[in-house]
């Protein structure tokens, strides 16, 4: 048996344990911001204090190195400069003490450490690729289900810097979902198109363009009754919430489909 002697007893060498630790260190940190804050390393969740979470999330959202004064002033708006800087130092210490290379703070600027994988960045890249690609290329992209599966950015956070980025990502995702729904409809992949359309409607129930692409999928499948039901659902919701009617463009789409039927 391979091992070492400890007071006359042979004990197994901790090679496997050391290998596991090395593999864990080599695995990337994965930061989740969509649907809530979560940090994982080697498959295990990493707990961070609230102040460190806010710092890491802020740096991840900004996605570039920032001056320390700017970070402190943005995260601790109501605190005097000295207290804000002290709070930043504490948050940096709390992010370091977990033994994970989360923040690069070696110079006058600080940023997220290289190699940290952020789901927000991956989601935004995929959404932009969808919007910039011709329809025939969109349907060939890998991981399309992630476009409609991603959640809201830090839904329980109400800082101004979160709210602004949340709306930016929401709009990007909505436009990508609509483009994806249209491309999948043209490709005859109606089931996936409906998934994308429903995700867009669920994200913004009062958005007419989201309902329109979903209605178009139903019509492409020949399901006029489904299209009419979706149109009526949207019309009732729009009148109840805003006192408005669907646009003439959407109404004409439905009327033409019913007439041809």
mmCIF file of N, CA and C in Angstrom, residues 37-38 47-62 71-72 74-76 87-88 90-92 94-95 157-159 161-162:
data_model
loop_
_atom_site.group_PDB
_atom_site.id
_atom_site.type_symbol
_atom_site.label_atom_id
_atom_site.label_comp_id
_atom_site.label_asym_id
_atom_site.label_seq_id
_atom_site.Cartn_x
_atom_site.Cartn_y
_atom_site.Cartn_z
ATOM 1 N N UNK A 37 -28.486 36.247 -7.564
ATOM 2 C CA UNK A 37 -27.030 36.169 -7.414
ATOM 3 C C UNK A 37 -26.630 34.785 -6.925
ATOM 4 N N UNK A 38 -25.694 34.176 -7.648
ATOM 5 C CA UNK A 38 -25.129 32.901 -7.218
ATOM 6 C C UNK A 38 -23.715 32.786 -7.772
ATOM 7 N N UNK A 47 -20.382 31.186 -0.788
ATOM 8 C CA UNK A 47 -21.159 32.190 -0.070
ATOM 9 C C UNK A 47 -20.351 33.476 0.061
ATOM 10 N N UNK A 48 -21.012 34.596 -0.190
ATOM 11 C CA UNK A 48 -20.379 35.904 -0.039
ATOM 12 C C UNK A 48 -21.275 36.798 0.806
ATOM 13 N N UNK A 49 -20.701 37.656 1.658
ATOM 14 C CA UNK A 49 -21.505 38.645 2.378
ATOM 15 C C UNK A 49 -22.174 39.601 1.393
ATOM 16 N N UNK A 50 -23.222 40.270 1.855
ATOM 17 C CA UNK A 50 -24.005 41.140 0.971
ATOM 18 C C UNK A 50 -23.149 42.233 0.333
ATOM 19 N N UNK A 51 -22.239 42.834 1.107
ATOM 20 C CA UNK A 51 -21.423 43.922 0.545
ATOM 21 C C UNK A 51 -20.506 43.412 -0.558
ATOM 22 N N UNK A 52 -19.968 42.212 -0.389
ATOM 23 C CA UNK A 52 -19.114 41.627 -1.425
ATOM 24 C C UNK A 52 -19.938 41.243 -2.649
ATOM 25 N N UNK A 53 -21.161 40.760 -2.436
ATOM 26 C CA UNK A 53 -22.045 40.442 -3.564
ATOM 27 C C UNK A 53 -22.304 41.687 -4.410
ATOM 28 N N UNK A 54 -22.611 42.800 -3.744
ATOM 29 C CA UNK A 54 -22.903 44.035 -4.476
ATOM 30 C C UNK A 54 -21.685 44.500 -5.268
ATOM 31 N N UNK A 55 -20.513 44.405 -4.668
ATOM 32 C CA UNK A 55 -19.291 44.805 -5.365
ATOM 33 C C UNK A 55 -19.045 43.925 -6.586
ATOM 34 N N UNK A 56 -19.135 42.624 -6.405
ATOM 35 C CA UNK A 56 -18.880 41.688 -7.506
ATOM 36 C C UNK A 56 -19.909 41.880 -8.618
ATOM 37 N N UNK A 57 -21.179 42.032 -8.245
ATOM 38 C CA UNK A 57 -22.230 42.231 -9.248
ATOM 39 C C UNK A 57 -22.011 43.535 -10.018
ATOM 40 N N UNK A 58 -21.651 44.598 -9.312
ATOM 41 C CA UNK A 58 -21.414 45.894 -9.959
ATOM 42 C C UNK A 58 -20.282 45.799 -10.976
ATOM 43 N N UNK A 59 -19.183 45.170 -10.575
ATOM 44 C CA UNK A 59 -18.041 45.026 -11.483
ATOM 45 C C UNK A 59 -18.378 44.131 -12.670
ATOM 46 N N UNK A 60 -19.178 43.089 -12.419
ATOM 47 C CA UNK A 60 -19.575 42.190 -13.511
ATOM 48 C C UNK A 60 -20.470 42.906 -14.511
ATOM 49 N N UNK A 61 -21.387 43.715 -14.018
ATOM 50 C CA UNK A 61 -22.302 44.440 -14.900
ATOM 51 C C UNK A 61 -21.551 45.490 -15.718
ATOM 52 N N UNK A 62 -20.621 46.180 -15.083
ATOM 53 C CA UNK A 62 -19.850 47.201 -15.806
ATOM 54 C C UNK A 62 -18.872 46.578 -16.804
ATOM 55 N N UNK A 71 -16.331 53.456 -8.045
ATOM 56 C CA UNK A 71 -17.005 52.279 -7.489
ATOM 57 C C UNK A 71 -17.574 52.598 -6.114
ATOM 58 N N UNK A 72 -16.758 53.212 -5.256
ATOM 59 C CA UNK A 72 -17.211 53.545 -3.903
ATOM 60 C C UNK A 72 -18.391 54.507 -3.943
ATOM 61 N N UNK A 74 -20.549 54.948 -6.342
ATOM 62 C CA UNK A 74 -21.732 54.334 -6.953
ATOM 63 C C UNK A 74 -22.427 53.364 -6.006
ATOM 64 N N UNK A 75 -21.647 52.634 -5.229
ATOM 65 C CA UNK A 75 -22.226 51.620 -4.344
ATOM 66 C C UNK A 75 -22.685 52.189 -3.008
ATOM 67 N N UNK A 76 -22.048 53.264 -2.545
ATOM 68 C CA UNK A 76 -22.415 53.869 -1.265
ATOM 69 C C UNK A 76 -22.700 55.349 -1.495
ATOM 70 N N UNK A 87 -15.855 51.410 3.174
ATOM 71 C CA UNK A 87 -16.792 50.325 2.864
ATOM 72 C C UNK A 87 -16.303 49.513 1.670
ATOM 73 N N UNK A 88 -15.715 50.189 0.693
ATOM 74 C CA UNK A 88 -15.165 49.483 -0.465
ATOM 75 C C UNK A 88 -14.005 48.585 -0.048
ATOM 76 N N UNK A 90 -13.548 47.200 2.800
ATOM 77 C CA UNK A 90 -14.117 46.053 3.522
ATOM 78 C C UNK A 90 -14.715 45.043 2.553
ATOM 79 N N UNK A 91 -15.445 45.535 1.560
ATOM 80 C CA UNK A 91 -16.054 44.634 0.571
ATOM 81 C C UNK A 91 -14.983 43.886 -0.219
ATOM 82 N N UNK A 92 -13.899 44.571 -0.547
ATOM 83 C CA UNK A 92 -12.793 43.916 -1.248
ATOM 84 C C UNK A 92 -12.177 42.822 -0.385
ATOM 85 N N UNK A 94 -13.617 41.170 2.013
ATOM 86 C CA UNK A 94 -14.567 40.064 2.146
ATOM 87 C C UNK A 94 -14.639 39.216 0.884
ATOM 88 N N UNK A 95 -14.405 39.825 -0.253
ATOM 89 C CA UNK A 95 -14.408 39.032 -1.490
ATOM 90 C C UNK A 95 -13.121 38.225 -1.632
ATOM 91 N N UNK A 157 -33.092 43.092 -6.427
ATOM 92 C CA UNK A 157 -32.205 44.225 -6.154
ATOM 93 C C UNK A 157 -32.821 45.492 -6.750
ATOM 94 N N UNK A 158 -32.701 46.613 -6.027
ATOM 95 C CA UNK A 158 -33.374 47.831 -6.466
ATOM 96 C C UNK A 158 -32.433 49.039 -6.553
ATOM 97 N N UNK A 159 -31.128 48.785 -6.601
ATOM 98 C CA UNK A 159 -30.182 49.884 -6.822
ATOM 99 C C UNK A 159 -30.379 50.450 -8.227
ATOM 100 N N UNK A 161 -28.217 51.357 -10.408
ATOM 101 C CA UNK A 161 -27.329 50.757 -11.405
ATOM 102 C C UNK A 161 -27.803 49.376 -11.836
ATOM 103 N N UNK A 162 -28.568 48.716 -10.980
ATOM 104 C CA UNK A 162 -29.165 47.430 -11.362
ATOM 105 C C UNK A 162 -30.386 47.661 -12.245
#
